[in-house]
Tab-separated table of C-alpha atoms and ligand atoms in Angstrom:
chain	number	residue	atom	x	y	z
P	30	UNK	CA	37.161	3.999	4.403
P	31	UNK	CA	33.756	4.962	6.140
P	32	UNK	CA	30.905	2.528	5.046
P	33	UNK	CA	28.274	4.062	2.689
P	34	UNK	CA	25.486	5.338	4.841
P	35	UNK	CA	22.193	3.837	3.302
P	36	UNK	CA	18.550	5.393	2.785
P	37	UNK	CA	16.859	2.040	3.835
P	38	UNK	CA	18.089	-0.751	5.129
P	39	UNK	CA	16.235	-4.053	6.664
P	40	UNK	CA	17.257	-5.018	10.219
P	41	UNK	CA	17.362	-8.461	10.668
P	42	UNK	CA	19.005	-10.758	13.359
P	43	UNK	CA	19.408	-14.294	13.910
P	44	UNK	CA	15.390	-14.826	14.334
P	45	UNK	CA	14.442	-14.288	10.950
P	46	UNK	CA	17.539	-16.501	9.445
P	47	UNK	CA	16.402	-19.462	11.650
P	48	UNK	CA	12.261	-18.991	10.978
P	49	UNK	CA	13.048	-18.527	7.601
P	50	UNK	CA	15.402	-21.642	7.282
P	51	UNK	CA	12.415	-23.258	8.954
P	52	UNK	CA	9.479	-22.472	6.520
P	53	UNK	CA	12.453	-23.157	3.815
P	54	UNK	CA	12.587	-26.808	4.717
P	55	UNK	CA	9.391	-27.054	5.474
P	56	UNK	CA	8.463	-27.114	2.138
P	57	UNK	CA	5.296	-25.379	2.410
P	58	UNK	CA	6.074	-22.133	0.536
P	59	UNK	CA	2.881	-20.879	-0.349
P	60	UNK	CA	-1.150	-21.070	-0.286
P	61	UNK	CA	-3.854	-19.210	-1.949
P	62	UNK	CA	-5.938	-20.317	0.922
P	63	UNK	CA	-3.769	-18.254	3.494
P	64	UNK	CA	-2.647	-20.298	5.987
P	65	UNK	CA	0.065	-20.771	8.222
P	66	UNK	CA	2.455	-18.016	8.515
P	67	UNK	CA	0.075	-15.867	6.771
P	68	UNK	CA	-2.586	-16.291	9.017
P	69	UNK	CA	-0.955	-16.263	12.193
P	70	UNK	CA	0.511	-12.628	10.563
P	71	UNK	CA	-3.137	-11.102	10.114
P	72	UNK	CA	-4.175	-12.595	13.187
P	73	UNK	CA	-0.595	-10.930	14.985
P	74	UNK	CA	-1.089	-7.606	12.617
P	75	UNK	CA	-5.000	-7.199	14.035
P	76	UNK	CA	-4.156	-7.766	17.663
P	77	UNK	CA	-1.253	-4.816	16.974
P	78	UNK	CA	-3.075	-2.417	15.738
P	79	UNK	CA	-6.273	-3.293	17.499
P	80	UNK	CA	-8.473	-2.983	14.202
P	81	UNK	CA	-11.743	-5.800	13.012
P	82	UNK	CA	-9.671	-7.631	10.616
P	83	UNK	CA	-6.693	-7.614	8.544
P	84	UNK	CA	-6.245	-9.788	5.077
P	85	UNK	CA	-2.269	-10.056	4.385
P	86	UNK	CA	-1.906	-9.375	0.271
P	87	UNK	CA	1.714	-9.353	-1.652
P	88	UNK	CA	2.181	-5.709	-1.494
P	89	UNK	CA	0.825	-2.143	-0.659
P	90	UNK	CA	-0.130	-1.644	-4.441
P	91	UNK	CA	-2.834	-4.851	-4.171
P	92	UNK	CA	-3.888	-4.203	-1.079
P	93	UNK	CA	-4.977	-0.540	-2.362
P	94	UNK	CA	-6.396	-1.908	-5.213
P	95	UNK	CA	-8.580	-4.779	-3.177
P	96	UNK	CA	-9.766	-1.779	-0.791
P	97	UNK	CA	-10.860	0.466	-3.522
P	98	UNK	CA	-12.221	-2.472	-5.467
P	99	UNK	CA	-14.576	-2.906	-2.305
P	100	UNK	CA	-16.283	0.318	-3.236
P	101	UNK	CA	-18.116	1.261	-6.852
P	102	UNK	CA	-15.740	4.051	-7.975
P	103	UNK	CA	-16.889	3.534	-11.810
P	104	UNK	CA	-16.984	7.385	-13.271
P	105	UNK	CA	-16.647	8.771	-9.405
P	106	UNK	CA	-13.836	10.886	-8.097
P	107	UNK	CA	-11.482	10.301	-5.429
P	108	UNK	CA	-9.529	12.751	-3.372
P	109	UNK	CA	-6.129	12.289	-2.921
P	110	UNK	CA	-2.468	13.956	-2.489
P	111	UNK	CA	-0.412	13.732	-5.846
P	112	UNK	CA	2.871	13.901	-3.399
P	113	UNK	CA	2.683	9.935	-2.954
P	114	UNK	CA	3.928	6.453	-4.685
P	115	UNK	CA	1.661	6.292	-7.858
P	116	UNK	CA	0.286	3.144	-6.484
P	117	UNK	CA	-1.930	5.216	-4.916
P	118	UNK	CA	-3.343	6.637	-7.655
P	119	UNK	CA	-3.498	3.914	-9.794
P	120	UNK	CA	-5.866	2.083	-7.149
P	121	UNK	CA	-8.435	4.690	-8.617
P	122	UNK	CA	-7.750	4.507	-11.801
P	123	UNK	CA	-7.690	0.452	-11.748
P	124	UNK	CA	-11.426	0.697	-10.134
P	125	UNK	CA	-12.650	2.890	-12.807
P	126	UNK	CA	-12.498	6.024	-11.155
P	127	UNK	CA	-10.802	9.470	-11.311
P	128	UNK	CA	-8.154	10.444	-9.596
P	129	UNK	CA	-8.863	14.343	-7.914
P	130	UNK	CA	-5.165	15.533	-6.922
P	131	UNK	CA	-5.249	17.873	-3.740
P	132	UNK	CA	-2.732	19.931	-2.265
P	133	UNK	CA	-0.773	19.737	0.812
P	134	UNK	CA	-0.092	21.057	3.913
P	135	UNK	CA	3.655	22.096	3.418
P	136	UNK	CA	4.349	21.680	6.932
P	137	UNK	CA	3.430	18.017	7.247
P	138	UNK	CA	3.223	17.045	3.343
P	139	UNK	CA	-0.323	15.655	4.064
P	140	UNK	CA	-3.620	16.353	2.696
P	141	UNK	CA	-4.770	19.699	3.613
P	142	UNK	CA	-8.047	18.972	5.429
P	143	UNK	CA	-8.958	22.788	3.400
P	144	UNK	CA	-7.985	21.789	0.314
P	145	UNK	CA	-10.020	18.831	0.573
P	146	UNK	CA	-13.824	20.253	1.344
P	147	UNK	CA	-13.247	22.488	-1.214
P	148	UNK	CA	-12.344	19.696	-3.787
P	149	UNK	CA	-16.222	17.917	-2.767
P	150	UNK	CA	-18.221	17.378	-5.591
P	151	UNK	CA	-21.749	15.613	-5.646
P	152	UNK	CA	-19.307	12.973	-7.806
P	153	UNK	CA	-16.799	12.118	-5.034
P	154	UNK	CA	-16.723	8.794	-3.360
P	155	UNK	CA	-14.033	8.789	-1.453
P	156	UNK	CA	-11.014	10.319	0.058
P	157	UNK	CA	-7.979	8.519	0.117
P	158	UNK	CA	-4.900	10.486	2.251
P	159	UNK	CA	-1.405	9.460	2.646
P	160	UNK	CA	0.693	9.181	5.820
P	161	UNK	CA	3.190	10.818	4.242
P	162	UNK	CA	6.551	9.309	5.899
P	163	UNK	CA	4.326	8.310	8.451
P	164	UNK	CA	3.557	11.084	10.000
P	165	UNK	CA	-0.305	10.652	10.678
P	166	UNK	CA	-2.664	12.998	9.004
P	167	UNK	CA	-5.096	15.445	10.569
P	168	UNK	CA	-7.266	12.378	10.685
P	169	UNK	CA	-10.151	13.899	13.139
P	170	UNK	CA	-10.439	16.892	10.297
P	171	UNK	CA	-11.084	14.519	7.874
P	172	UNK	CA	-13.122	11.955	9.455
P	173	UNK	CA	-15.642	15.014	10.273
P	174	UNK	CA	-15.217	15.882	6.380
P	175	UNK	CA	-16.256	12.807	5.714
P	176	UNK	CA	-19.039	12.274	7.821
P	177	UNK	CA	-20.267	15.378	6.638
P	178	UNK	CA	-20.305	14.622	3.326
P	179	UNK	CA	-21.126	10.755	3.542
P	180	UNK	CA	-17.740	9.481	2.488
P	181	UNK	CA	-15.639	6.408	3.230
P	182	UNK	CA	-12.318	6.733	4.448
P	183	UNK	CA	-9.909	4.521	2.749
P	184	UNK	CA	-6.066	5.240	4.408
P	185	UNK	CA	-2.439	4.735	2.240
P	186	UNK	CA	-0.973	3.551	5.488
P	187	UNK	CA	2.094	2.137	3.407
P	188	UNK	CA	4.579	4.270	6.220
P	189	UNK	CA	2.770	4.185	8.406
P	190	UNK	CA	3.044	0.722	10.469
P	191	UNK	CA	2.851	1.780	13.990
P	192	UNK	CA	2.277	5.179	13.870
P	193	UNK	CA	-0.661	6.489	15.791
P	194	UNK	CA	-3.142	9.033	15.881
P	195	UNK	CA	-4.722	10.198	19.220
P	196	UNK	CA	-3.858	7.136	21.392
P	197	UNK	CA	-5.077	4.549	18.215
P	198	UNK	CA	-2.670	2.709	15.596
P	199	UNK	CA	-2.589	3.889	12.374
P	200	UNK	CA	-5.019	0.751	11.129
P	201	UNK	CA	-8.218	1.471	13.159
P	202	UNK	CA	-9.359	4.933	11.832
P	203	UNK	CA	-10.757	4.040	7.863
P	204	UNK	CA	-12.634	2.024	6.696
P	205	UNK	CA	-9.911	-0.138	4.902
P	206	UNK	CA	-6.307	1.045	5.590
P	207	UNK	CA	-3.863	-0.431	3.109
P	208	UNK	CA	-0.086	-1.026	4.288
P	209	UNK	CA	3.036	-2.010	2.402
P	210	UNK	CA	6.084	-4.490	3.784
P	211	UNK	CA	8.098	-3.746	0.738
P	212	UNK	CA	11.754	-4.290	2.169
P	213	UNK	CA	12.561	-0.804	2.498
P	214	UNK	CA	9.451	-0.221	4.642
P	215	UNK	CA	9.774	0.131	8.653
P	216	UNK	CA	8.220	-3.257	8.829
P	217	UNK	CA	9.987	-5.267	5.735
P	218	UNK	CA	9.195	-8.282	4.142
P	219	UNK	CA	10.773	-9.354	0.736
P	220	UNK	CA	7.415	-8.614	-0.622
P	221	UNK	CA	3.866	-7.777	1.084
P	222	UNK	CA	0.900	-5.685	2.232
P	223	UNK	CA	-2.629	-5.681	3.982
P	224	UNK	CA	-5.457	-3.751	4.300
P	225	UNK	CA	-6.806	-3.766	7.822
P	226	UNK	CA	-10.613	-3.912	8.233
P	227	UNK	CA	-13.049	-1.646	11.072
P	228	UNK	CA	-16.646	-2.619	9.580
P	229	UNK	CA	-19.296	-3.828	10.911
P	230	UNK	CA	-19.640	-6.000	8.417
P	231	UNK	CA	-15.504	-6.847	8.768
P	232	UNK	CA	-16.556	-10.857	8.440
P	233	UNK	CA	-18.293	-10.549	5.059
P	234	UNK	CA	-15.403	-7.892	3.257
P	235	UNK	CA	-12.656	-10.017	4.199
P	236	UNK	CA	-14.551	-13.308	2.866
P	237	UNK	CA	-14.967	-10.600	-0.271
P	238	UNK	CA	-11.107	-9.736	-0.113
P	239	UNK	CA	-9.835	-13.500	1.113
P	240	UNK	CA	-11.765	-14.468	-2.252
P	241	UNK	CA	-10.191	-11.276	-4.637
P	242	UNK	CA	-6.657	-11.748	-3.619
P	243	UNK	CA	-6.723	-15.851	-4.975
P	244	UNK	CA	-8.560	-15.767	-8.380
P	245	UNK	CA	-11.996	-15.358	-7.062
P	246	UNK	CA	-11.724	-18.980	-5.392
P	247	UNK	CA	-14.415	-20.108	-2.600
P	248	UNK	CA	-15.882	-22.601	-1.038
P	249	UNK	CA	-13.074	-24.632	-1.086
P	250	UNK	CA	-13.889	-27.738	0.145
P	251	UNK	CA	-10.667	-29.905	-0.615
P	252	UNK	CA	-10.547	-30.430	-3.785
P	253	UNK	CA	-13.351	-28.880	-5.168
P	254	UNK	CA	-14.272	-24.938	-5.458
P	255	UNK	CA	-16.513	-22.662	-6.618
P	256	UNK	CA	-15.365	-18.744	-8.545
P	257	UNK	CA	-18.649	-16.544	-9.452
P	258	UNK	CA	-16.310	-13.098	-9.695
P	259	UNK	CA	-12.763	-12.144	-10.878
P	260	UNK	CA	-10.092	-12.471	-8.818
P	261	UNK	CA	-6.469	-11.550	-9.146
P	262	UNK	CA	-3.386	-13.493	-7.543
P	263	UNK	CA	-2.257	-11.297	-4.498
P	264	UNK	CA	-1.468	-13.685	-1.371
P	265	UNK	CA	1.396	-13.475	0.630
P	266	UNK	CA	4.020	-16.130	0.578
P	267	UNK	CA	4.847	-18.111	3.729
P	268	UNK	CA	8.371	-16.303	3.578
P	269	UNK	CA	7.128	-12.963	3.768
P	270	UNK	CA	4.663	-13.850	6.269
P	271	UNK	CA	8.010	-15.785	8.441
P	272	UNK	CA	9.453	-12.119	8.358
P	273	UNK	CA	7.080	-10.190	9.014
P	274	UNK	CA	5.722	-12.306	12.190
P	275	UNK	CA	9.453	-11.433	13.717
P	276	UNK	CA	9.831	-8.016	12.229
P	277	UNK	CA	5.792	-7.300	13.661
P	278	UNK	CA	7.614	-8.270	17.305
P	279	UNK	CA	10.051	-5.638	17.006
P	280	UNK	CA	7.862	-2.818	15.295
P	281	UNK	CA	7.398	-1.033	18.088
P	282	UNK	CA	11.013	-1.140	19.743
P	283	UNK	CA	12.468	-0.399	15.714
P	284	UNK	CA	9.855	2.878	15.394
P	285	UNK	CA	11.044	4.481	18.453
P	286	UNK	CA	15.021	3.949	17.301
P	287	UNK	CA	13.755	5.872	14.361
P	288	UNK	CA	12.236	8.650	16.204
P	289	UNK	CA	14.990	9.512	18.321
P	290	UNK	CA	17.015	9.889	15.413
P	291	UNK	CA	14.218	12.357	13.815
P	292	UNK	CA	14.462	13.720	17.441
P	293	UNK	CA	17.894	14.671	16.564
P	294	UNK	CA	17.494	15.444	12.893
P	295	UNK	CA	14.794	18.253	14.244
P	296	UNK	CA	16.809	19.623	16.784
P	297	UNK	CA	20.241	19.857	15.171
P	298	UNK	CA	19.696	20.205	11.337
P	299	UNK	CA	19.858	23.921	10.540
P	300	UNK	CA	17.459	23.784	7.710
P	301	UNK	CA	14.305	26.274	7.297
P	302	UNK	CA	11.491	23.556	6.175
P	303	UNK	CA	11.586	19.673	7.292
P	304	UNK	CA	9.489	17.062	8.654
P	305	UNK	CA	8.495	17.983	12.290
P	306	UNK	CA	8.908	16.086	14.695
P	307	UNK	CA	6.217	13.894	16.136
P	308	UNK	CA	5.905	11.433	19.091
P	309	UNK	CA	3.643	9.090	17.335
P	310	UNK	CA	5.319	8.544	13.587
P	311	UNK	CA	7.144	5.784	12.511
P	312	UNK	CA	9.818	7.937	10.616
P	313	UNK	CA	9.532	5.394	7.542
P	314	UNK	CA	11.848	8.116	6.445
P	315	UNK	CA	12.590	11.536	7.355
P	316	UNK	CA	12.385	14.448	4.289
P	317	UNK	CA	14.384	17.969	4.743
P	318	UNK	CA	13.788	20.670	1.912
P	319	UNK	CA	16.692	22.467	-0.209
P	320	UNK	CA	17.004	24.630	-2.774
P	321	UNK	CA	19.564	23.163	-5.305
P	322	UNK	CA	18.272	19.648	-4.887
P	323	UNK	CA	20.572	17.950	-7.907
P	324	UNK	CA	23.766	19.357	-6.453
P	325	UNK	CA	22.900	18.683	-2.338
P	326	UNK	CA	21.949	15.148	-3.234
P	327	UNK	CA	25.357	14.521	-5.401
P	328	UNK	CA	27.312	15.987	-2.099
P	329	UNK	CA	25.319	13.963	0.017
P	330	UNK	CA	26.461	10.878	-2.629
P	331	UNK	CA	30.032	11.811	-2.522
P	332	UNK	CA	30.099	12.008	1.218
P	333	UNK	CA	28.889	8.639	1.359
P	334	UNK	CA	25.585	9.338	2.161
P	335	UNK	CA	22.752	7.828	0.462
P	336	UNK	CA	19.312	9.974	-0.261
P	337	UNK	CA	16.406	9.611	-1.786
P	338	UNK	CA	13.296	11.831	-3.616
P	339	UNK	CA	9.954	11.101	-2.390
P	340	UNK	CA	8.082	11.821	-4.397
P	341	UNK	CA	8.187	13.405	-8.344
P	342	UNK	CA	4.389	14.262	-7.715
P	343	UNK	CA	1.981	12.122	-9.746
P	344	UNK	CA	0.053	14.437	-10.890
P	345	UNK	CA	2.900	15.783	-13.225
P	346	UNK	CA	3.837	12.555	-14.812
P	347	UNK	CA	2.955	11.767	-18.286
P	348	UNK	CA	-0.509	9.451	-17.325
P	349	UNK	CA	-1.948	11.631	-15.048
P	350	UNK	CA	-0.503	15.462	-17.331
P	351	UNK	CA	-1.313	18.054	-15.104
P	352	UNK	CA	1.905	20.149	-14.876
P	353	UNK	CA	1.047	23.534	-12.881
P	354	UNK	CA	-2.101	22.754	-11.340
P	355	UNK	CA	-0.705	22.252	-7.253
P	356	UNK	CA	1.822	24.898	-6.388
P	357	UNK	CA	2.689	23.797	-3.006
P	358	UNK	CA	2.986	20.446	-4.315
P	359	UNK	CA	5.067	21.262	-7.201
P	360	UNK	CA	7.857	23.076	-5.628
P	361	UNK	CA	8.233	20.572	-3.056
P	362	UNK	CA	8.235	18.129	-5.701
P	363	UNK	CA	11.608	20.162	-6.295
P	364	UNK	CA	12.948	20.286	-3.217
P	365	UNK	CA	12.454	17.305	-1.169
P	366	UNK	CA	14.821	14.863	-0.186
P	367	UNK	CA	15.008	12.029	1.899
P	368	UNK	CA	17.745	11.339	4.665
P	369	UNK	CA	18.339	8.222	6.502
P	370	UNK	CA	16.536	7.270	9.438
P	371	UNK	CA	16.482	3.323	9.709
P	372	UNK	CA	17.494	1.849	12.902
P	373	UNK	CA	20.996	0.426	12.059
P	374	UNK	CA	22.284	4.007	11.897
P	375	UNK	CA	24.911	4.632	14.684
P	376	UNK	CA	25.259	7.675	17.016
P	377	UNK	CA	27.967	8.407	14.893
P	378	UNK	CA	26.227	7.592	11.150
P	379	UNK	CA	23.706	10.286	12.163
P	380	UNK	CA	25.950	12.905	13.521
P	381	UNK	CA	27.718	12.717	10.021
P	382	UNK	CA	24.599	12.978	8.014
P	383	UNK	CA	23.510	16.522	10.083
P	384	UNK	CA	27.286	17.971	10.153
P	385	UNK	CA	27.265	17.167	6.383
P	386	UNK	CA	23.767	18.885	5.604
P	387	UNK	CA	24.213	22.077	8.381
P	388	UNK	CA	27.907	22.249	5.848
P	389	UNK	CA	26.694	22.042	2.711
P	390	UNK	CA	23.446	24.622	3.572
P	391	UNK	CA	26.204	26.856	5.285
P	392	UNK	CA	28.264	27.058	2.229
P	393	UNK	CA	25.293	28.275	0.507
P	394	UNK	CA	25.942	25.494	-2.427
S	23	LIG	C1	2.621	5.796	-0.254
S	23	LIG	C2	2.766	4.453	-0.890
S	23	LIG	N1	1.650	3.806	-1.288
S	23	LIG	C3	1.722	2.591	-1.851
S	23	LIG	C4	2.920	1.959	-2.043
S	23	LIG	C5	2.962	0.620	-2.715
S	23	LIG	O1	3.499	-0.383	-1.908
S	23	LIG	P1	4.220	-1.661	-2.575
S	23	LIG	O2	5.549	-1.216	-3.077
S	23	LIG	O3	4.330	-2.632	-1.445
S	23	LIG	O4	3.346	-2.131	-3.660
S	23	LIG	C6	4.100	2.568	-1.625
S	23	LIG	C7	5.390	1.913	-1.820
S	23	LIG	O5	6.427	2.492	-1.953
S	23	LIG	C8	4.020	3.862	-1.037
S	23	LIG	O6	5.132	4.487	-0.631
């Protein structure tokens, strides 16, 4: 019997099962302070992506919230996409401020540089995009948006490790750009995430963020310590950090596996509306649009074929209430779905997945 073909799927090889028998007897599992594997993984992660600084967290969701918490967002409003992880939003909401739900471009599912001037209030503090399956976003549109206006640039970057925008990693274009190792991301880690720093001031925010993401601790000396704010426990464990020093190695040679498959996917998939493709995303995953979404996806299933739905939007769920405000948004809300696109596929895996899709849209199911 064929082998189920999976959404996600970590590649790992015999490096990571010797490092990470090493750092298991090593004993040395974890440290607030950040050092060892950790360390040599921001220092690895800043010389990939070229950016200030980077300060390694546990995952995308607290390295969102330590960005944002960098800013005074108390009673402000932030612009953002509602077709994302609710992480994302709840950054906002966890730094007191309120979340402003844009609508996207329907051709690359990211923020609609439109939509978001005329969303600019004398209340908004900052914009916050997505790279939606890591596909950058018109970045230069909204960097000009937000000079114009005065406004930081915070990036969800959490599919976006590797991908670049006009000959620059995704990492070196906001202020603070948070990523996310989660294992099903393009670079996985059991657990993990880090915002990557291009400040001026780079030094003094990640002393600032070194101090948030352990309880507030400094001036460790030994021993002894000082804590004069509130802090919340959000380092990355020396496993992670094992993992994701190997996996960082292979990023590059891993993303371009995954965009020759989208290569494929975009040529050969007889479908009116997917992702495009796009020399310079990491293809954390790959969405395609249909119209009977429930029935496609339990084809798909009995095929063997594993899909996902990114995302229910987040501005319909039962926190956030506001059904039938984003049309564009909302119906593909409907209608996405997710296809495989990790690198263990085979030439064979993916001509199954498009022969299955170009069948099931032929039949007119
Ligand atoms: C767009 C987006 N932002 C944030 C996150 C949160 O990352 P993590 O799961 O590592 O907390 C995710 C994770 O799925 C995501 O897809």
């Amino acid at each position: 019997m064929k082998k189920k073909i999976k959404l996600f799927d970590p590649i790992i090889g015999n490096e990571e099962e010797t490092a990470i028998l090493k750092t298991l007897h090593s004993n040395f599992w974890a440290s607030g302070q950040g050092i060892g594997q950790v360390l040599k993984f921001e220092k690895n992660f800043t010389r990939f992506v070229n950016s200030n600084d980077s300060v390694a967290v546990n995952s995308g969701s607290s390295a969102l919230n330590l960005a944002l918490s960098l800013l005074d967002l108390k009673g402000k409003e932030v612009i953002l996409p509602s077709l994302t992880f609710v992480s994302t939003a709840h950054a906002i909401i966890q730094n007191g401020g309120k979340p402003v739900f844009v609508e996207v471009d329907t051709r690359t599912n990211n923020l609609d540089p439109i939509e978001i001037e005329s969303h600019i209030t004398t209340n908004t503090a900052l914009i916050l995009p997505v790279h939606f399956g890591g596909l950058p976003c018109d970045l230069n549109s909204i960097l000009k948006i937000c000079k114009k206006n005065n406004l930081p640039l915070i990036e969800d970057a959490a599919h976006a490790a590797g991908s670049e925008y006009k000959g620059k990693k995704i990492g070196t274009h906001g202020q603070f750009v948070c990523f996310s190792f989660h294992p099903v991301k393009n670079l996985a880690m059991p657990t993990g995430g880090l915002i990557s720093i291009n400040h001026k001031n780079h030094k003094n925010f990640k002393k600032i963020l070194k101090a948030r993401r352990w309880c507030g601790i400094i001036d460790r000396d030994d021993t002894n310590y000082d804590v004069k704010d509130v802090g919340w426990n959000y380092y990355m464990n020396e496993f992670s950090a094992t993992i994701g020093n190997i996996q960082l190695k292979k990023l590059n040679k891993l993303n371009k596996i995954r965009k020759k498959t989208a290569k494929i996917y975009s040529q050969e998939i007889e479908l009116e509306s997917m992702m495009p493709f796009d020399d310079h995303c990491s293809y954390h995953f790959f969405w395609i649009r249909v119209k009977s979404r429930q029935k496609f996806r339990k084809l798909m299933n009995g095929f063997g074929i594993e899909t996902g739905t990114h995302y229910k939007p987040v501005h319909s769920m039962t926190l956030f209430n506001q059904k039938n405000q984003l049309p564009n948004t909302e119906l593909i809300g409907k209608e996405i779905v997710t296809i495989p696109t990790h690198p263990g596929l085979s030439q064979d895996d993916i001509d199954f997945v498009i022969k299955k899709i170009n069948f099931i849209n032929s039949s007119n199911i």
